[in-house]
PDB file of C-alpha atoms in Angstrom:
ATOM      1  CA  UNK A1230     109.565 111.630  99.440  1.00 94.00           C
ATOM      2  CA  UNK A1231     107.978 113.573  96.965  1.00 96.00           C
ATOM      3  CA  UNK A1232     104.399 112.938  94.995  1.00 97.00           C
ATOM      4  CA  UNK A1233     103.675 114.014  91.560  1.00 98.00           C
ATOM      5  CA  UNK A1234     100.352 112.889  90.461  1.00 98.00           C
ATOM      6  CA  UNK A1235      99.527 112.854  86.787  1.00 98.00           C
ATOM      7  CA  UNK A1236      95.842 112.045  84.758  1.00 97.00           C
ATOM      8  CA  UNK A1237      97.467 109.935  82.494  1.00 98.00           C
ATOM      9  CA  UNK A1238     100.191 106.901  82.018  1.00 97.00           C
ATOM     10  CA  UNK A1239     101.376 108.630  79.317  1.00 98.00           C
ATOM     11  CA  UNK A1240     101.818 112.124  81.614  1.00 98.00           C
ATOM     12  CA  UNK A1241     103.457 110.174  84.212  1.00 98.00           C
ATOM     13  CA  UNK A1242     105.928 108.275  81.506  1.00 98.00           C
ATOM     14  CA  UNK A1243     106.801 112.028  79.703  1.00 98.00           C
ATOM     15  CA  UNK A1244     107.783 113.201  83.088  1.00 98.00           C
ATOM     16  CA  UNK A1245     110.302 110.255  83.839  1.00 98.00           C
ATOM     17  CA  UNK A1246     111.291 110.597  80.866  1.00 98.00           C
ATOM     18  CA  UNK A1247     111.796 114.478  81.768  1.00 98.00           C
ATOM     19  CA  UNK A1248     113.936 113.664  84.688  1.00 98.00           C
ATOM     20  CA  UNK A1249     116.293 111.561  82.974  1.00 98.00           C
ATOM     21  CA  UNK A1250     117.193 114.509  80.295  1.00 98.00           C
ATOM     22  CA  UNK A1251     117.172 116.847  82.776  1.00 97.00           C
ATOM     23  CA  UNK A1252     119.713 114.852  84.631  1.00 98.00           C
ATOM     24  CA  UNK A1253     121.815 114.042  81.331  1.00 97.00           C
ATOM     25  CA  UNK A1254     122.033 117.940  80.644  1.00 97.00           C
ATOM     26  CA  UNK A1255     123.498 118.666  84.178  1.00 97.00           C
ATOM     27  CA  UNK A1256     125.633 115.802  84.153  1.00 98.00           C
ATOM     28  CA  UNK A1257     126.111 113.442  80.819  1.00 97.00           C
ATOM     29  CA  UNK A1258     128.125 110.678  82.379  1.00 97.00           C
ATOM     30  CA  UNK A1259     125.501 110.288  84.558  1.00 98.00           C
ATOM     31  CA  UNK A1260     124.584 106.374  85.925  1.00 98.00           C
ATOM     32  CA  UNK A1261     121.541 105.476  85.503  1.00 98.00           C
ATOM     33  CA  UNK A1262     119.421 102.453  86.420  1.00 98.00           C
ATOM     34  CA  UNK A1263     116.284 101.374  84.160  1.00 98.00           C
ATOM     35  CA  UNK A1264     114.155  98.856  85.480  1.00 97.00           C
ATOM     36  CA  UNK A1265     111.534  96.342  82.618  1.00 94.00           C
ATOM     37  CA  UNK A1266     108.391  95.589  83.433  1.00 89.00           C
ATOM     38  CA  UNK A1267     105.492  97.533  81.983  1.00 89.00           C
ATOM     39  CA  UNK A1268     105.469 100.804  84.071  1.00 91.00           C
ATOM     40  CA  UNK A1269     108.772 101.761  82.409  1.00 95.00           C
ATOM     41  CA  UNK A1270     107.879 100.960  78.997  1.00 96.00           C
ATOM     42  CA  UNK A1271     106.195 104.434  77.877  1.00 97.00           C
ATOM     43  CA  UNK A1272     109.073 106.575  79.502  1.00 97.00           C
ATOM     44  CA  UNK A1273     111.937 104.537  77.614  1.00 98.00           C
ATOM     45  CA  UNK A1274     109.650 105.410  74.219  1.00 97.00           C
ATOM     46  CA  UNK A1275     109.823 109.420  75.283  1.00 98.00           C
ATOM     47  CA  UNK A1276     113.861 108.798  75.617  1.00 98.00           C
ATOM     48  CA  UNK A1277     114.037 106.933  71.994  1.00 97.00           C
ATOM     49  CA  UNK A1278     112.212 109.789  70.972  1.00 98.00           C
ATOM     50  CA  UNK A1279     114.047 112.977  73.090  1.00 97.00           C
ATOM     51  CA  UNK A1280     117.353 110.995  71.297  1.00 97.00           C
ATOM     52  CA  UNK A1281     116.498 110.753  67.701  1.00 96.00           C
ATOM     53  CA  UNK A1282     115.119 114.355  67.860  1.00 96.00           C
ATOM     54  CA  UNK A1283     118.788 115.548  69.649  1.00 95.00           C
ATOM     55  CA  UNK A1284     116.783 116.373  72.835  1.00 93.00           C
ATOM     56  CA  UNK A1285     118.645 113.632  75.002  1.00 94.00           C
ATOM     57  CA  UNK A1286     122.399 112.574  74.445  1.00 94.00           C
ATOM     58  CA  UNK A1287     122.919 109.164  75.867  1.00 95.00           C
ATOM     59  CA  UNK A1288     126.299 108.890  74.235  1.00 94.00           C
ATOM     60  CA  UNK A1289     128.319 109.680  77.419  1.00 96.00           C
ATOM     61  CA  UNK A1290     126.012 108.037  80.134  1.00 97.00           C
ATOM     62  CA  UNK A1291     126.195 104.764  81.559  1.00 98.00           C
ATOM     63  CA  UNK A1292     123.117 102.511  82.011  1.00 98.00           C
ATOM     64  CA  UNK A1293     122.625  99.782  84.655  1.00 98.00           C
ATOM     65  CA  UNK A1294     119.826  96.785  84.447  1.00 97.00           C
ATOM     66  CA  UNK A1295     118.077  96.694  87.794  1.00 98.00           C
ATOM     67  CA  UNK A1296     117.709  93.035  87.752  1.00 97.00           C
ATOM     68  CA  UNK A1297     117.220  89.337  86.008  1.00 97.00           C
ATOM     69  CA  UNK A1298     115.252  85.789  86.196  1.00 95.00           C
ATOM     70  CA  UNK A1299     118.278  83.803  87.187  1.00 96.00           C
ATOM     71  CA  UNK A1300     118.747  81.576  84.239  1.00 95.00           C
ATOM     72  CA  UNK A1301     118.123  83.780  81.758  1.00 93.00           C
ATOM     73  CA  UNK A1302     119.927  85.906  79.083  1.00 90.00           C
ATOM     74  CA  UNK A1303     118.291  88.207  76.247  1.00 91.00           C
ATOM     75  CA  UNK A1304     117.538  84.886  74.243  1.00 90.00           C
ATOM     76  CA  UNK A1305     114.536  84.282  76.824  1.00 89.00           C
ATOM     77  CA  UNK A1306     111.530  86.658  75.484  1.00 89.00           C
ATOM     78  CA  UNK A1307     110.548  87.067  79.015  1.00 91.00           C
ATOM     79  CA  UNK A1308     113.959  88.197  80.626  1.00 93.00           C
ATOM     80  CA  UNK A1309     114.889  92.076  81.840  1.00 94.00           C
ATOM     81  CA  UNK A1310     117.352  91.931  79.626  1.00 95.00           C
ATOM     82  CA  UNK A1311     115.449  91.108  76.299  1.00 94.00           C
ATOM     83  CA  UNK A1312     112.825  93.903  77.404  1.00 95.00           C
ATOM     84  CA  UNK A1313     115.706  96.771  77.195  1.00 96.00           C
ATOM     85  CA  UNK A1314     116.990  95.476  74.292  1.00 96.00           C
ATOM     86  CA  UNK A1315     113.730  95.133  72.811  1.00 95.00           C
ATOM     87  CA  UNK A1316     112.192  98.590  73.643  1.00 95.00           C
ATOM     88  CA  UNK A1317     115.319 100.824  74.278  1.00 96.00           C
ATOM     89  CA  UNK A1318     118.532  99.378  73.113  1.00 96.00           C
ATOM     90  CA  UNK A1319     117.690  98.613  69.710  1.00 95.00           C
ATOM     91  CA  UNK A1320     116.636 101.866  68.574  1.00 96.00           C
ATOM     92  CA  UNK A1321     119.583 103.785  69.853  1.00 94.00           C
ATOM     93  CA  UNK A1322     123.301 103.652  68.888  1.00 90.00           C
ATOM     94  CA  UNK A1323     124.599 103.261  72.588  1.00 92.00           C
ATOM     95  CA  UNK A1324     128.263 101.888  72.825  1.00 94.00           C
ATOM     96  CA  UNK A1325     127.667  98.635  74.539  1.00 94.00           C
ATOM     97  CA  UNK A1326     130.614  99.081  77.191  1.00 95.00           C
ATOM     98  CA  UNK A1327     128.442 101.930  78.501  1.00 96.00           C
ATOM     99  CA  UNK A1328     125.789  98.839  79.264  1.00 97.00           C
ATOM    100  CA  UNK A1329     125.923  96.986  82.474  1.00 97.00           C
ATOM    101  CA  UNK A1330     123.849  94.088  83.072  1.00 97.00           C
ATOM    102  CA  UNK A1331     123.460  90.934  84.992  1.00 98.00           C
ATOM    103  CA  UNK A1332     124.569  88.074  83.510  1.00 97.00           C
ATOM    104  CA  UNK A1333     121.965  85.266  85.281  1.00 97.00           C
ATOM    105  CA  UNK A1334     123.480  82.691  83.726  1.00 97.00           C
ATOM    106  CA  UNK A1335     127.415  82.920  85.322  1.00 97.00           C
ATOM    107  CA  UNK A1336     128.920  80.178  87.086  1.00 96.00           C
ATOM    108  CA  UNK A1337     129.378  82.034  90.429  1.00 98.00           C
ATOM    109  CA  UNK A1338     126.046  84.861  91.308  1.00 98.00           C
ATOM    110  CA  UNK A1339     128.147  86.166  93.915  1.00 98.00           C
ATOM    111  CA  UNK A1340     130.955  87.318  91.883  1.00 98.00           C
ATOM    112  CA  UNK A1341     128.311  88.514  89.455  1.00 98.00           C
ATOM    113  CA  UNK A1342     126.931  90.419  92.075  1.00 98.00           C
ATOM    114  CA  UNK A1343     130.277  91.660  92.966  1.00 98.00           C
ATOM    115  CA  UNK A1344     131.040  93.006  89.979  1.00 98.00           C
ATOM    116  CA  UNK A1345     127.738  95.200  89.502  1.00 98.00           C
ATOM    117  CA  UNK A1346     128.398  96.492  93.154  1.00 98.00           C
ATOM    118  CA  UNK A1347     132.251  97.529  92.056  1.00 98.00           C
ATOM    119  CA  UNK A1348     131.303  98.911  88.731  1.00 98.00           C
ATOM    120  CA  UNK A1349     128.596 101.825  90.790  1.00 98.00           C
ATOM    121  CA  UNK A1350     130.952 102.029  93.160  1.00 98.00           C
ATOM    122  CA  UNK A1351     133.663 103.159  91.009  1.00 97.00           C
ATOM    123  CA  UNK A1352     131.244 105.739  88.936  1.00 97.00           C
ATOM    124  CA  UNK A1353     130.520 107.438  92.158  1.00 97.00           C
ATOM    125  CA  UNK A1354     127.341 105.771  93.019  1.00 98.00           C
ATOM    126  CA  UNK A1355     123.792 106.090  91.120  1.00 98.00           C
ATOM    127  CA  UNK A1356     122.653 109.363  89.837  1.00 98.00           C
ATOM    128  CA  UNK A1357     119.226 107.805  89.030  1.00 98.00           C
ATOM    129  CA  UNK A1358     118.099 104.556  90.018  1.00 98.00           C
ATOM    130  CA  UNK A1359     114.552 104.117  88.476  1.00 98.00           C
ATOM    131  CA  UNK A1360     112.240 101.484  89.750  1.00 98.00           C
ATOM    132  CA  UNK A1361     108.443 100.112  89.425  1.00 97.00           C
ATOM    133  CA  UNK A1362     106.731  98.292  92.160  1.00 97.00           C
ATOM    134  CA  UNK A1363     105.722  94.888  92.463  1.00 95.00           C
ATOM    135  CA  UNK A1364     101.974  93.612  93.462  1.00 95.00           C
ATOM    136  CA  UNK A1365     104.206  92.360  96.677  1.00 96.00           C
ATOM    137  CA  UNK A1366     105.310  95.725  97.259  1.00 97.00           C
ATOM    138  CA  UNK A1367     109.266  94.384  95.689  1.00 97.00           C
ATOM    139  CA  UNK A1368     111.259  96.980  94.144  1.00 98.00           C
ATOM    140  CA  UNK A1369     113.602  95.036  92.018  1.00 97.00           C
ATOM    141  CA  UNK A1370     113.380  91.813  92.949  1.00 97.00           C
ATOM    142  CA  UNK A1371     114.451  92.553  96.602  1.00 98.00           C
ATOM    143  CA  UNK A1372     111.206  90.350  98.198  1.00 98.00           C
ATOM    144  CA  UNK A1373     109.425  90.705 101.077  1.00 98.00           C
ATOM    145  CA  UNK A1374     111.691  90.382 104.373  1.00 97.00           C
ATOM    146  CA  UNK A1375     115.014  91.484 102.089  1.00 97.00           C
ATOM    147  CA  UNK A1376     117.179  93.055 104.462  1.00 98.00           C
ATOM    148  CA  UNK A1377     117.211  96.981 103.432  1.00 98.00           C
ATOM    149  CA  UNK A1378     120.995  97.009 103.807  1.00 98.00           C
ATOM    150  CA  UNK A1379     122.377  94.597 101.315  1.00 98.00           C
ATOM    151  CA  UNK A1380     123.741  95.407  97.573  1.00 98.00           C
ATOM    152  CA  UNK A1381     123.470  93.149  94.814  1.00 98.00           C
ATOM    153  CA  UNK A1382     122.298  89.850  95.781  1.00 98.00           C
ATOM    154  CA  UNK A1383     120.264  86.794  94.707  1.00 98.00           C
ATOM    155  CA  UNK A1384     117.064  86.286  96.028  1.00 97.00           C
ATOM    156  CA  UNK A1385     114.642  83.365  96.121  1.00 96.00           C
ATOM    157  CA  UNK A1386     111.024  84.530  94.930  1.00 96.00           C
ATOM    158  CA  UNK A1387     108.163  85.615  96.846  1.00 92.00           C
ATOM    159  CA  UNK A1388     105.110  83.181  94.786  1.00 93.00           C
ATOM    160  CA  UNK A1389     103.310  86.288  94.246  1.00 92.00           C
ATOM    161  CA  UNK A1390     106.623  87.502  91.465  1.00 92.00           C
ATOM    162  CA  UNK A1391     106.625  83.965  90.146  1.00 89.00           C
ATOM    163  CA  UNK A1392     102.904  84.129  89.597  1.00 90.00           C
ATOM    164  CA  UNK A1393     102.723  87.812  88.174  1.00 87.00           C
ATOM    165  CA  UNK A1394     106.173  87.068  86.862  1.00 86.00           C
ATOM    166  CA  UNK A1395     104.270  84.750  83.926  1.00 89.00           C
ATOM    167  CA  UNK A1396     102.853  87.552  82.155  1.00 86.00           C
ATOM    168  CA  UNK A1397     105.825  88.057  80.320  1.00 86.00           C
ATOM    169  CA  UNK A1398     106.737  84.565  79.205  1.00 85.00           C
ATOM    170  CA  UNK A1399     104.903  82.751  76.112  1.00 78.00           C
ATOM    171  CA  UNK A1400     104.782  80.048  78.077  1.00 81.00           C
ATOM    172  CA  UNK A1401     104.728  79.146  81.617  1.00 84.00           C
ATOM    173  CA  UNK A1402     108.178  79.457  82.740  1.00 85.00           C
ATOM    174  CA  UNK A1403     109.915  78.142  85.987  1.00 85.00           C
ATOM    175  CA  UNK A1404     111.120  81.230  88.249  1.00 91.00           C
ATOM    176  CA  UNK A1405     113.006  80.598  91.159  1.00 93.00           C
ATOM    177  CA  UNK A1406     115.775  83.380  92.082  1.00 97.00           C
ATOM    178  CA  UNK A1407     116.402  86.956  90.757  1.00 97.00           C
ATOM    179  CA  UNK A1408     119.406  88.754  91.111  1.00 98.00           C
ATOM    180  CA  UNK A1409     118.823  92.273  91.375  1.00 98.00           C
ATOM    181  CA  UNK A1410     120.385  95.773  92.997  1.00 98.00           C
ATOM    182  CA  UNK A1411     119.765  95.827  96.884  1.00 98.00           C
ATOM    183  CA  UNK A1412     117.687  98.030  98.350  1.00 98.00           C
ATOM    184  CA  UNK A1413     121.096  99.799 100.113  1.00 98.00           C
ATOM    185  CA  UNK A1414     121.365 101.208  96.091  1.00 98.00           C
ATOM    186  CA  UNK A1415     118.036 102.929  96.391  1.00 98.00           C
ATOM    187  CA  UNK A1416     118.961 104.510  99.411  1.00 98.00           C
ATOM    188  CA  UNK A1417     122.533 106.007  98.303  1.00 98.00           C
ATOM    189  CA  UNK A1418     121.228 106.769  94.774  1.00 98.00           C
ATOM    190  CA  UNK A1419     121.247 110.773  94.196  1.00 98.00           C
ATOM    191  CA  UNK A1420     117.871 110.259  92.774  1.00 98.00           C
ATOM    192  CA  UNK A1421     115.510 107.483  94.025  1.00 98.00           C
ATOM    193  CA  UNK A1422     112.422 107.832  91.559  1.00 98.00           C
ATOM    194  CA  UNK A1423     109.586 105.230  91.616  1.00 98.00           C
ATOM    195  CA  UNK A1424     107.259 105.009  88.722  1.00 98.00           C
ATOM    196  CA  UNK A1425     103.535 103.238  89.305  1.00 97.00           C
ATOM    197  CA  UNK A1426     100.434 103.568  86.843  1.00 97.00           C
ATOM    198  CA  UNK A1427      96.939 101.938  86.453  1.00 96.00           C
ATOM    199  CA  UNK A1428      94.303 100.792  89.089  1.00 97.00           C
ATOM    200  CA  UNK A1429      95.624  97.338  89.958  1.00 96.00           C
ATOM    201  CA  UNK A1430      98.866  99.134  91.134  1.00 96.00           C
ATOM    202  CA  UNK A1431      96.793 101.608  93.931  1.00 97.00           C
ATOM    203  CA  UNK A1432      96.294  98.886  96.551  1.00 97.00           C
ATOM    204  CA  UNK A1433     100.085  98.723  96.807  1.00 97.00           C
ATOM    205  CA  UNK A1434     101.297 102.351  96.487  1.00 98.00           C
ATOM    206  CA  UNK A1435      98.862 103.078  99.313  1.00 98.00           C
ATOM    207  CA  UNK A1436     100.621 100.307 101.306  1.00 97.00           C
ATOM    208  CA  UNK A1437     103.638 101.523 100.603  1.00 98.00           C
ATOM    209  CA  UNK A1438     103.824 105.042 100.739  1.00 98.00           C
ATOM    210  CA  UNK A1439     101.405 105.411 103.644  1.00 97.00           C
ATOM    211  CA  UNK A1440     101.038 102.015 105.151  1.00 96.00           C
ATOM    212  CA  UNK A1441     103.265 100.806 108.653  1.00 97.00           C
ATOM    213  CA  UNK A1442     107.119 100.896 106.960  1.00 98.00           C
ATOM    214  CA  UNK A1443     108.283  97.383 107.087  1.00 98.00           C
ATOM    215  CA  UNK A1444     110.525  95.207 105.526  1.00 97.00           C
ATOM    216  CA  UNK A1445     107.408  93.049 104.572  1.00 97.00           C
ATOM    217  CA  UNK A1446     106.654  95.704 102.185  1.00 98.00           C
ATOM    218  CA  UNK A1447     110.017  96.870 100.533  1.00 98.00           C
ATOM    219  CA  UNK A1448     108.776  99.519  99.204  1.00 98.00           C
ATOM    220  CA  UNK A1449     107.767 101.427 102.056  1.00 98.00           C
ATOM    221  CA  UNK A1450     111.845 101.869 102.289  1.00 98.00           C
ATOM    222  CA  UNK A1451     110.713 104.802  99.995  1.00 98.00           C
ATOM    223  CA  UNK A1452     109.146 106.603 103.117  1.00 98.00           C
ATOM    224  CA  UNK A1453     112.147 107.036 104.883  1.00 98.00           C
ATOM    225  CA  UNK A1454     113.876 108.915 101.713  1.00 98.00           C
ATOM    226  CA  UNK A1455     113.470 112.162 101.722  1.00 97.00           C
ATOM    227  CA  UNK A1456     114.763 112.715  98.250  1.00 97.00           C
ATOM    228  CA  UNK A1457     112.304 110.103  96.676  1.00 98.00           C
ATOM    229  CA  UNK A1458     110.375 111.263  93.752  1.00 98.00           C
ATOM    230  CA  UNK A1459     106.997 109.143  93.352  1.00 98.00           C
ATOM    231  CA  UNK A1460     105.506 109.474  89.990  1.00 98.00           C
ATOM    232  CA  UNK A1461     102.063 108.312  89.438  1.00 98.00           C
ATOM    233  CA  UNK A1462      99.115 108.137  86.999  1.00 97.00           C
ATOM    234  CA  UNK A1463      95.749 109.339  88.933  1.00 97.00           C
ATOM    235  CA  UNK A1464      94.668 105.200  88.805  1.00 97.00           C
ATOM    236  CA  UNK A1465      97.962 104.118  90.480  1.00 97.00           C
ATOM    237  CA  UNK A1466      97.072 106.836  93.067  1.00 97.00           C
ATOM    238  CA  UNK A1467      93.098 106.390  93.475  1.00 97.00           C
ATOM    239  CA  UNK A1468      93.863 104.898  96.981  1.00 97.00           C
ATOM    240  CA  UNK A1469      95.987 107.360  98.858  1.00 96.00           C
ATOM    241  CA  UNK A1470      94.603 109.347 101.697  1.00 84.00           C
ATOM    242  CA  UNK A1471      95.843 112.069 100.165  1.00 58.00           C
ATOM    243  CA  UNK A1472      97.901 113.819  97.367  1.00 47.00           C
ATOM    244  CA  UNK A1473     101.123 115.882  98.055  1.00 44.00           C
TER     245      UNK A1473
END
């Protein structure tokens, strides 16, 4: 894996942000997987941006959600899907069958699941999969103990996601399952790229990126991928032993 440390958030975002273009121009039916959450937030407002300026053409690519609160659908304020909507989707004209998400709500998870895993598989696999990290060390919302080889899955919830999870309901909201892309995506994505900023995030990038690899900590999968790209503000990274 490979560490790019920046001062600020805002640094760290434009550089995500950076990849993705780059990765557009050399390929624009690329497949690319955004994650919600708040690290993302700041490098989806640089690609609004690169777009309306012609710097970025998204017209060609295909996006994939990483994940979703079982239950929910875009009406939920607090859902993955309302946050891409809310702070990507809407402000670009992106043809919607270009847009794959989870629907949480389906009958049958499994199938839903299913049909995720068939639709990568017949682009040719990830050319970015973009993720954050949770204060559990999840990537996604593969837990701790998710086995490093599965797909898409459901997965019941670690009570450290349910209890962070809150921050981004009005209300508090029941969580009990995700459904999410497996770990095995990270791993056969072209380009794994995790994105991490502010102080409360160091205690967990340290664990992860230097800390014993274990499935306890999902994201110390990331050590064992050579072609990782870590991107960090200087806060996220205040705990590592040292910067490379």
């Amino acid at each position: 894996m490979k560490i790019k440390i920046y001062d600020t958030n805002d640094e760290m975002s434009k550089a995500a942000a950076d990849l993705v273009v780059q990765q557009l121009q050399e390929k624009p039916d690329s497949v690319i997987c955004f994650p919600s959450g708040e690290s993302p937030t700041g490098m989806l407002r640089y690609l609004v941006q690169y777009a309306h300026e012609g710097t970025a053409d998204l017209s060609r690519c295909y996006i994939v959600g990483l994940d979703e609160w079982v239950g929910m659908d875009e009406s939920n304020h607090g859902s993955c899907k309302h946050y891409l909507h809310t702070n990507f989707f809407n402000h670009l004209d992106i043809d919607p069958e270009r847009v794959v998400m989870f629907n949480a709500k389906a009958d049958d998870l499994e199938a839903e699941c299913e049909r995720i895993n068939n639709f990568i598989s017949s682009k040719g696999g990830l050319d970015i999969m973009m993720v954050g990290v949770g204060m559990n060390g999840h990537l996604g919302l593969n837990e701790p103990g998710t086995d490093w080889d599965l797909y898409a899955h459901v997965s019941d919830l670690d009570p450290i996601t349910v209890q962070v999870g809150q921050k981004y309901f009005q209300e508090e909201t029941a969580l009990t399952k995700g459904i999410t892309l497996g770990l095995k995506h990270l791993q056969e994505a072209k380009q794994p790229i995790l994105i991490a900023a502010g102080t409360k995030k160091a205690g967990i990038i340290a664990d992860s990126l230097q800390g014993h690899i274990s499935v306890d900590v999902p994201a110390t999968i990331l050590q064992t991928l050579p072609h990782a790209r870590i991107l960090l503000d200087k806060f996220a990274a205040s705990e590592l032993e040292r910067a490379s």
